CSV table of C-alpha atoms in Angstrom, one decimal:
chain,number,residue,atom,x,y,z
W,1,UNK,CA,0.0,0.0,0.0
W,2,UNK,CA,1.3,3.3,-1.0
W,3,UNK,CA,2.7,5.8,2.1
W,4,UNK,CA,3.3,9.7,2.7
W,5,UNK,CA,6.6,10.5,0.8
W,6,UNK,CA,9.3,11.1,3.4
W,7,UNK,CA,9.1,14.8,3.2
W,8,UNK,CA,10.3,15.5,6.6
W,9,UNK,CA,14.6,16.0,7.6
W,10,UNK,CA,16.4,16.9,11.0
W,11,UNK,CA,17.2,19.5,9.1
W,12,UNK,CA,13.8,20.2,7.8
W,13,UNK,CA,12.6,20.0,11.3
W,14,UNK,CA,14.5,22.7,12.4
W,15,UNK,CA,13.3,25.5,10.1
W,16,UNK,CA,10.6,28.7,10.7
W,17,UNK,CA,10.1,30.3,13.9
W,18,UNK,CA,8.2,30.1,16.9
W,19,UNK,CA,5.8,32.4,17.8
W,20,UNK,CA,4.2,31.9,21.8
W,21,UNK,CA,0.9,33.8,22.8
W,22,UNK,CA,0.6,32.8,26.0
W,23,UNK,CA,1.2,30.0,29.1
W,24,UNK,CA,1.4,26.8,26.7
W,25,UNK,CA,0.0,28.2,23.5
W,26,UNK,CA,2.6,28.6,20.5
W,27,UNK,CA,2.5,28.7,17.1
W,28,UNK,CA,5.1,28.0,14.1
W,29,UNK,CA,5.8,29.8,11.0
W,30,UNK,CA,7.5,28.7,8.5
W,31,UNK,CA,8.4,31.3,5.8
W,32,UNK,CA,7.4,29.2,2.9
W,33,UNK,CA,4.3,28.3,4.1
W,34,UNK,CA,3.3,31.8,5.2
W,35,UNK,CA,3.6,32.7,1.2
W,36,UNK,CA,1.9,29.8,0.3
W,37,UNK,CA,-1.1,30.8,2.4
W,38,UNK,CA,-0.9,34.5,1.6
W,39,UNK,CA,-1.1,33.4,-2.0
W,40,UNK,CA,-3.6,31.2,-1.4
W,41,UNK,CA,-5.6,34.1,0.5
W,42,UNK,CA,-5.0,36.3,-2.7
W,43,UNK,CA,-6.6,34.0,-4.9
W,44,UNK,CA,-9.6,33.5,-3.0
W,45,UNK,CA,-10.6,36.9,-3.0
W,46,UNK,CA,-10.1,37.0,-6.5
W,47,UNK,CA,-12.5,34.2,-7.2
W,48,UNK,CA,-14.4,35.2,-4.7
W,49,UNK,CA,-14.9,38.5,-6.5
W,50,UNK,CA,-15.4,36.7,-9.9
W,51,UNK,CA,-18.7,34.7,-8.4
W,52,UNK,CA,-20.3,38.0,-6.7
W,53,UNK,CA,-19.9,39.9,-9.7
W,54,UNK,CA,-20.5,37.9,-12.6
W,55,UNK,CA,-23.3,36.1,-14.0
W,56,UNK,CA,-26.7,36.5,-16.0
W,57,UNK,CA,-27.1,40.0,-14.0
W,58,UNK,CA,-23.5,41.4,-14.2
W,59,UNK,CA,-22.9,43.6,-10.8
W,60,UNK,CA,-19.4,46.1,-10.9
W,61,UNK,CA,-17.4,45.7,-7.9
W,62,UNK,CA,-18.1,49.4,-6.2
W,63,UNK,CA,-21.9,48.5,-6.8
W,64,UNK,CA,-20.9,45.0,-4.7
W,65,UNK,CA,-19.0,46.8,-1.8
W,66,UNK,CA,-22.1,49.3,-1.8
W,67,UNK,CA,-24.2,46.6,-1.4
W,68,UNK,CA,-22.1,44.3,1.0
W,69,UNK,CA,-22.0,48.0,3.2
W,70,UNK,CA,-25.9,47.7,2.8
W,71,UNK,CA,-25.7,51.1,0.6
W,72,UNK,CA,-26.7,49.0,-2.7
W,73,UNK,CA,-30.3,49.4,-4.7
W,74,UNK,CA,-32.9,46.6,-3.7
W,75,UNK,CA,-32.0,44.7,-7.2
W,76,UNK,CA,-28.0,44.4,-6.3
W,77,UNK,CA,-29.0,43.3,-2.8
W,78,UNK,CA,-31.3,40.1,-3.2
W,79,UNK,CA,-28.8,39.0,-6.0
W,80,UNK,CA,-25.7,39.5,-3.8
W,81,UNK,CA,-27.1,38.7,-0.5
W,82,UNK,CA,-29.7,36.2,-1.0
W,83,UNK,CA,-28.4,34.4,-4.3
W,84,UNK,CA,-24.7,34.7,-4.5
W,85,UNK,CA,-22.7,35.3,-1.4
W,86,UNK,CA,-24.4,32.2,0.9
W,87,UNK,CA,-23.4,30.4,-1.9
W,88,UNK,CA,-20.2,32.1,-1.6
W,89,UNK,CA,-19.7,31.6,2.0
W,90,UNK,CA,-21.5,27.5,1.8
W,91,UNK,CA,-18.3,26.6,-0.7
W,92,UNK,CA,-15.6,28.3,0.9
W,93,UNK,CA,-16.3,26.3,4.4
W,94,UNK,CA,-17.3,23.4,3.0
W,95,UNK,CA,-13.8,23.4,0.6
W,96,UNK,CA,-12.1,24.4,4.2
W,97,UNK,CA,-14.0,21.4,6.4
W,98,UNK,CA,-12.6,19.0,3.2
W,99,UNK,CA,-8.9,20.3,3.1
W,100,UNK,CA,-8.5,20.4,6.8
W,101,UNK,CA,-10.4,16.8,7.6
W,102,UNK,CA,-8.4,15.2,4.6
W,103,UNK,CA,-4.9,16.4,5.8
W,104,UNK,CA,-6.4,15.3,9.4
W,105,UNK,CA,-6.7,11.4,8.1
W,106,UNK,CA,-3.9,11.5,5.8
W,107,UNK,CA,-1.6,12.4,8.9
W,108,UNK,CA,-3.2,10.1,11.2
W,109,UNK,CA,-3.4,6.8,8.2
W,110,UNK,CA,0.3,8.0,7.1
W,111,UNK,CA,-1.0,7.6,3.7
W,112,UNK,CA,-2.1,10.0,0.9
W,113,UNK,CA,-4.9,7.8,0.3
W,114,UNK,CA,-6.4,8.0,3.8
W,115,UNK,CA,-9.4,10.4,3.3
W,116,UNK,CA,-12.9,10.3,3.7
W,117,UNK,CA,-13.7,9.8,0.4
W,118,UNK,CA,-11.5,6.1,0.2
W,119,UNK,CA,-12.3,5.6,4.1
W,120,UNK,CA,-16.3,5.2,4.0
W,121,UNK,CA,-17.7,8.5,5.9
W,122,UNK,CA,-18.9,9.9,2.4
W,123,UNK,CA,-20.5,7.1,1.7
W,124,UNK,CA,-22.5,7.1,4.9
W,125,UNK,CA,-23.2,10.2,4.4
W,126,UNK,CA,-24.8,9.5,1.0
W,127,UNK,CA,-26.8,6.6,2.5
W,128,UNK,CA,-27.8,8.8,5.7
W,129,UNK,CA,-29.2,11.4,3.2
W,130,UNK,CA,-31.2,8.3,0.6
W,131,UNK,CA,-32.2,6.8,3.5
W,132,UNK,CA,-34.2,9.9,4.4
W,133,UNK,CA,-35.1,10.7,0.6
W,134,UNK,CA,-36.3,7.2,-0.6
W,135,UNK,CA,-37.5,5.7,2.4
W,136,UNK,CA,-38.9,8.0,5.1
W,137,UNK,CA,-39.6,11.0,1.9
W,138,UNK,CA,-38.0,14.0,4.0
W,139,UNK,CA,-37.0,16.9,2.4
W,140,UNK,CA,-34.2,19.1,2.4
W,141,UNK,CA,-33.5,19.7,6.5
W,142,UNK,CA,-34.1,16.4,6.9
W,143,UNK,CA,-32.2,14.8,4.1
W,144,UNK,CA,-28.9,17.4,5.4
W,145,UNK,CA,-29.7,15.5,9.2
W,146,UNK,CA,-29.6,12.2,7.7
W,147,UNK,CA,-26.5,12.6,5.6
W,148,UNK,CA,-24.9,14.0,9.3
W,149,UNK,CA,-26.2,10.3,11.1
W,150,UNK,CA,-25.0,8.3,8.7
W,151,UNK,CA,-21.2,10.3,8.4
W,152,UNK,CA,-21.0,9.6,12.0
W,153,UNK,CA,-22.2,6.4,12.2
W,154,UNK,CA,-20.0,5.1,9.6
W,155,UNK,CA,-17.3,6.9,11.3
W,156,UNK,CA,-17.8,5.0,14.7
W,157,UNK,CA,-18.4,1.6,12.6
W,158,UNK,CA,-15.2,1.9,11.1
W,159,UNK,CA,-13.2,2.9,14.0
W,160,UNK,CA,-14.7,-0.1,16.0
W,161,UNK,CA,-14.2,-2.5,13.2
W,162,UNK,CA,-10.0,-1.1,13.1
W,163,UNK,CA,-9.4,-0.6,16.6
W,164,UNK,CA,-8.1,-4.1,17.5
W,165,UNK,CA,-5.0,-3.3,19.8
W,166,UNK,CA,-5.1,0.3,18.6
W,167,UNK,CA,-6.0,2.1,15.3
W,168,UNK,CA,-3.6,1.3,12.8
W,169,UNK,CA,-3.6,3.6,9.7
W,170,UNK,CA,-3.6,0.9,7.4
W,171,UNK,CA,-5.8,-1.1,9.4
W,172,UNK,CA,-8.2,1.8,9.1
W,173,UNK,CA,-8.1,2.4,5.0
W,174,UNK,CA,-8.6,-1.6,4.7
W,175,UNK,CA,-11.6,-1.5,6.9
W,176,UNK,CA,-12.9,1.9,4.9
W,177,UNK,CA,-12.8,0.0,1.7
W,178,UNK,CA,-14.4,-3.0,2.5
W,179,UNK,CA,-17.2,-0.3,4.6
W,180,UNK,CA,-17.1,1.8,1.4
W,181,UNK,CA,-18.0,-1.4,-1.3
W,182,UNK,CA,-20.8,-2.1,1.3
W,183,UNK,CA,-22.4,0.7,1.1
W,184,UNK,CA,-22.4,1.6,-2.2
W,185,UNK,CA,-24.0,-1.6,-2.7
W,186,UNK,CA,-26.9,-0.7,0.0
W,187,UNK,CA,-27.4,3.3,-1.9
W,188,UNK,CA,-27.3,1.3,-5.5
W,189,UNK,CA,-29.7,-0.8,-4.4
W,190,UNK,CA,-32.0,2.4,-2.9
W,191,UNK,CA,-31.9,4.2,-6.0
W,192,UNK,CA,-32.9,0.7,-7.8
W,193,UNK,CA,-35.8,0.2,-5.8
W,194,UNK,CA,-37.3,4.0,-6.1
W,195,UNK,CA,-39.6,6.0,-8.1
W,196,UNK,CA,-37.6,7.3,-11.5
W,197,UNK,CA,-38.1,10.8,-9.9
W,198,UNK,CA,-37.1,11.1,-6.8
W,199,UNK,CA,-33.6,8.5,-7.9
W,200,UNK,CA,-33.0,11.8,-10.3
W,201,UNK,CA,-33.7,13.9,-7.2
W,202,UNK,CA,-31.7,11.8,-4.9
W,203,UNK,CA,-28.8,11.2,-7.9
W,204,UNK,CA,-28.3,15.5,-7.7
W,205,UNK,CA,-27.7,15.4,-4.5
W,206,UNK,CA,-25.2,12.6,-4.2
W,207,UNK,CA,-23.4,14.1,-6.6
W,208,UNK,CA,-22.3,17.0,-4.4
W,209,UNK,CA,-23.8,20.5,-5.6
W,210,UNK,CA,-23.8,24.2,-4.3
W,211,UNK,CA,-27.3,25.1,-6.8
W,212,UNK,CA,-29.3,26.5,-4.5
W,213,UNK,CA,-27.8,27.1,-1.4
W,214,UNK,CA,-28.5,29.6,1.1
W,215,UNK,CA,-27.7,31.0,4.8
W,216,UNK,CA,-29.8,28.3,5.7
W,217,UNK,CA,-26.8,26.0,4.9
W,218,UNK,CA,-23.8,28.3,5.2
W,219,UNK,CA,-24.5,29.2,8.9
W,220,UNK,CA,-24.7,25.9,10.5
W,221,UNK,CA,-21.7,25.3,8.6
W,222,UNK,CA,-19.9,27.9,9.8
W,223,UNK,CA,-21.2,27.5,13.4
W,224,UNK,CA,-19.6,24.0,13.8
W,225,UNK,CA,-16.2,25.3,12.0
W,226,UNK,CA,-15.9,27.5,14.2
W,227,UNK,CA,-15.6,25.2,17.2
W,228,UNK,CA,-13.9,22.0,15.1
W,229,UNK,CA,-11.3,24.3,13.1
W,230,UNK,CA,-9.4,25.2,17.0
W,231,UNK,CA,-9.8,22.5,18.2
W,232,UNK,CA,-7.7,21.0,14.6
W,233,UNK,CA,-5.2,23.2,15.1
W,234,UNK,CA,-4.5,22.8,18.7
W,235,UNK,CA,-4.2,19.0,17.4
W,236,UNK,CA,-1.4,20.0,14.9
W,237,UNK,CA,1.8,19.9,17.2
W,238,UNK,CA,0.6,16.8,17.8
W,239,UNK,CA,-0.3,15.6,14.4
W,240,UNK,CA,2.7,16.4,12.9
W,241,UNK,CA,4.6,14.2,15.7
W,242,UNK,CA,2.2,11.3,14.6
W,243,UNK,CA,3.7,11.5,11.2
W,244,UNK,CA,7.0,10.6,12.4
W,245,UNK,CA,5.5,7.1,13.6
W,246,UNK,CA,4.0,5.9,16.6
W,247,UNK,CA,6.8,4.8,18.7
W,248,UNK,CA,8.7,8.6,18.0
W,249,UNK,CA,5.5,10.3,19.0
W,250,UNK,CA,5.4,8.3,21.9
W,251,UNK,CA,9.0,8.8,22.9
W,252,UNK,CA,8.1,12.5,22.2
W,253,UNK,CA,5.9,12.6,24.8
W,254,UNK,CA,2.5,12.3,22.4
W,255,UNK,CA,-0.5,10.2,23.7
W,256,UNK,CA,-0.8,8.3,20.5
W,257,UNK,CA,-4.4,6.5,21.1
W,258,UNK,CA,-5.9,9.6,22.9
W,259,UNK,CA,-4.1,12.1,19.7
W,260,UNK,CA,-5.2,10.1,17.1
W,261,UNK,CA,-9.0,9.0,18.5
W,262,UNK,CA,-9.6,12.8,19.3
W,263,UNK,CA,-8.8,14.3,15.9
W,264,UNK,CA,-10.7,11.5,14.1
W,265,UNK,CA,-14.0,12.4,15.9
W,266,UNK,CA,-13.3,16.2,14.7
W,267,UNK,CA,-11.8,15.6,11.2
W,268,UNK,CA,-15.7,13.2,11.2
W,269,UNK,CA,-17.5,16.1,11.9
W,270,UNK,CA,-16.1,18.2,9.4
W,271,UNK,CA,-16.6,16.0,6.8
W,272,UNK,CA,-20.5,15.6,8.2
W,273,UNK,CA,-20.8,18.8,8.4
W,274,UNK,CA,-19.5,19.4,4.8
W,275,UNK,CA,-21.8,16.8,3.3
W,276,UNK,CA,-24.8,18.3,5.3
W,277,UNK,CA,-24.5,21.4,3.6
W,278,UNK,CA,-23.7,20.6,-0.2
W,279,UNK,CA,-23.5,16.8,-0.1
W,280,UNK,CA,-20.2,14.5,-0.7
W,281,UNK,CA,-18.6,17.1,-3.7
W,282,UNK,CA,-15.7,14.1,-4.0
W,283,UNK,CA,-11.7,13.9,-4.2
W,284,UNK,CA,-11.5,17.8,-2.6
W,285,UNK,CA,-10.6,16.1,0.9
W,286,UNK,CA,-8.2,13.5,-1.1
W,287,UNK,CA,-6.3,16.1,-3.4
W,288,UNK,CA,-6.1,19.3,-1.1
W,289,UNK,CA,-3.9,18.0,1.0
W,290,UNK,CA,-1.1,17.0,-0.9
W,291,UNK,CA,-1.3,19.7,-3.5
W,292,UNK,CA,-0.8,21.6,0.0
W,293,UNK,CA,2.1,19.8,0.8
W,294,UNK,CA,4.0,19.9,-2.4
W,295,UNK,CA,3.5,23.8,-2.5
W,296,UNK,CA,4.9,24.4,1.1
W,297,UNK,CA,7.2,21.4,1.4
W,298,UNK,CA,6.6,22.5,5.2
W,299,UNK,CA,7.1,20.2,8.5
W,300,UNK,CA,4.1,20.1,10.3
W,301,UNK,CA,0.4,19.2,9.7
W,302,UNK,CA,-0.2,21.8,7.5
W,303,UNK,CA,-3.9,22.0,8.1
W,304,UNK,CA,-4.6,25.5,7.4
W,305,UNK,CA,-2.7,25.7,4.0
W,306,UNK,CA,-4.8,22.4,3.0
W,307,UNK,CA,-7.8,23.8,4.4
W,308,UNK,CA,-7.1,26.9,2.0
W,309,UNK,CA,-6.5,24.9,-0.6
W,310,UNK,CA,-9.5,23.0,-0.1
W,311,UNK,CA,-11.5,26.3,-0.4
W,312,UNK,CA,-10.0,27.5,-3.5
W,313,UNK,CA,-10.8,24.2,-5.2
W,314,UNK,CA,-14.0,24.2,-4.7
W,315,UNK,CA,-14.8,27.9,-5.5
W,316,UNK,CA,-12.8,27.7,-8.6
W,317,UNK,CA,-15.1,24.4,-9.5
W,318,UNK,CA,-18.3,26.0,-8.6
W,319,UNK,CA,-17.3,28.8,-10.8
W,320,UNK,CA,-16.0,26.7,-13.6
W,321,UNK,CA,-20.1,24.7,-13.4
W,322,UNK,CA,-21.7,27.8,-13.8
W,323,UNK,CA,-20.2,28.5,-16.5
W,324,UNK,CA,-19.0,25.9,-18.7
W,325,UNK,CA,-22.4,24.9,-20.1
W,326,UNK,CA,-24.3,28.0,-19.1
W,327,UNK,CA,-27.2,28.6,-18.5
W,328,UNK,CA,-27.5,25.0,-17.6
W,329,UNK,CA,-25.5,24.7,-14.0
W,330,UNK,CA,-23.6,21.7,-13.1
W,331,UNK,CA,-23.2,20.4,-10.3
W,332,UNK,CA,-19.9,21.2,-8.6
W,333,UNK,CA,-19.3,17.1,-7.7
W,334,UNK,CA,-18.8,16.8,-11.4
W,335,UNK,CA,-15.9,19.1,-12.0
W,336,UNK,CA,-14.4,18.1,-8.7
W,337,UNK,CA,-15.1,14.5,-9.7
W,338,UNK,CA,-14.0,15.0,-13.4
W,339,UNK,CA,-10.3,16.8,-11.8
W,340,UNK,CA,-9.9,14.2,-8.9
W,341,UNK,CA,-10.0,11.2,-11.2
W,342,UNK,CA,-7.4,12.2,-13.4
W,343,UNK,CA,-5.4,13.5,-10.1
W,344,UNK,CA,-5.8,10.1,-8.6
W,345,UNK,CA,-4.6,8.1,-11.6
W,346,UNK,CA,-1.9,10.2,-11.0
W,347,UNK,CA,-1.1,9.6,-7.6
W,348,UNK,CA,-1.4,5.8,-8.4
W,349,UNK,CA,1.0,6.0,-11.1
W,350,UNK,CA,3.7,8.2,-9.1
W,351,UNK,CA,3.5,6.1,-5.8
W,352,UNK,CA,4.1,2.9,-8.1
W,353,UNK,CA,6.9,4.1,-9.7
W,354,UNK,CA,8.1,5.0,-6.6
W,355,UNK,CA,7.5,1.6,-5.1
W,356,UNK,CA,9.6,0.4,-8.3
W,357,UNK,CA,12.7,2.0,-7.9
């Protein structure tokens, strides 16, 4: 099974600085990285400025600032504030929960292949949320609620099913799989067993999609990131000594079991959380985190540059389904999907001519 390419030196190790905010809070900074994110942060805005001010009712940017500042006409404010911005906002953290809780299981697995995506919580998800929409006939709410249950539970059933003795990383992508084959035998069988309508219904929104997404979405979203996203990063330190093996991390000091069971349960809920608001959009939480790591080449977790990148994928997807066949609107799963596969027949090929040589 392919593993993390040793990235990491002594020498490596010792590089950026340390910067301490308080009794037992520190954070490093490595110079590299800081660009990395800085550029990342630069083309955000841009795309970010792209979505609120093109479309079928072109806005210039002063007339979006005006309205942002709640000084724009009535027009300029229902299309920036009610139709474009949530969706805005819903992509960004959803690209953000992805990159982080990808670089989270591709740390803790030490293996690029470790995400939620290849481990089974999207999958869950997807049968949480046709559970609710071919079988009980819920709508929206409800069909966000039962992708969350289903993300978790197939989070615990995995971890049960792996934790013999401990949870071993490649303990936990073998048990993913064979979780992962299961299920998408259960949801084919759903959509084979429903009304040709609501499979098409059901088929949108397990392709992962931002049409139609509102506060309503983005707020929850944002609620929980904003308790799971510290809670990742105070994890980090202790991340990036879990990437130097178990036995290091413990001679470091690290509680391996208690590290590695804690940032599970929050990289889960990012991934639920993601799902929840825009369904699985695929391969964001794979590929985000080692496009991350090949830009900053930095020691550490590197969650906030993968989170970053995680954002800008998915904006600069969004955008791309909006436009490619306008007026008809893909979904954003498809372009994500589309990119991914190739990326991951890449991956495969690079990490088996590595494991040749």
């Amino acid at each position: 099974m392919a593993s993390v390419p040793p990235l990491r030196t002594a020498d490596q190790a010792r590089t950026g600085r340390t910067v301490r905010a308080g009794r037992g809070i520190s954070l490093r900074i490595e110079g590299r990285s800081l660009l990395v994110c800085l550029g990342l942060l630069a083309a955000l805005a841009g795309v970010v400025t792209l979505s609120l001010t093109t479309g079928d009712y072109p806005i210039s940017v002063p007339d979006v600032v005006r309205t942002l500042l709640g000084q724009g006409s009535r027009a300029d404010g229902f299309i920036v504030l009610g139709l474009r911005l949530p969706r805005v906002v819903t992509g960004l953290l959803v690209g953000l929960a992805l990159g982080m809780a990808g670089a989270v299981f591709q740390l803790v697995t030490r293996n690029p292949l470790g995400s939620p995506d290849v481990i089974g919580f999207t999958s869950g998800a997807v049968t949480g949320a046709l559970v609710v929409l071919l079988v009980i006939g819920g709508g929206g709410s409800q069909t966000a609620f039962g992708a969350l249950i289903g993300g978790g539970v197939t989070a615990v059933a995995v971890y049960l099913l792996s934790s013999r003795g401990g949870v071993q990383g490649y303990r936990l992508i073998l048990v993913g799989i064979g979780v992962t084959a299961v299920l998408q035998a259960v949801n084919d069988y759903l959509l084979t067993r429903s009304r040709v309508e609501d499979a098409q219904q059901a088929q949108v929104w397990i392709t992962g999609s931002l049409n139609g997404r509102g506060w309503e979405q983005a707020t929850p979203l944002g609620l929980g990131l904003a308790v799971l996203v510290p809670l990742a990063l105070l994890s980090s330190r202790s991340l990036t000594m879990l990437d130097l093996g178990d036995d290091a991390s413990r001679a470091l000091g690290v509680d391996v079991g208690r590290t590695r069971s804690t940032v599970l349960v929050v990289a889960t809920a990012m991934t639920a959380l993601a799902a929840m608001a825009a369904g699985p959009i695929a391969f964001v939480a794979l590929a985000a985190p080692q496009v991350a790591r090949r830009m900053t080449r930095a020691v550490g977790a590197g969650l906030v540059a993968a989170g970053l990148t995680g954002a800008l994928m998915v904006l600069v997807s969004d955008f791309v389904a909006q436009r490619l066949f306008a007026p008809t609107q893909l979904p954003v799963g498809v372009v994500t999907g589309a990119v991914g596969g190739l990326y991951l027949a890449w991956l495969l090929a690079t990490q088996w001519r590595r494991g040749r040589g």
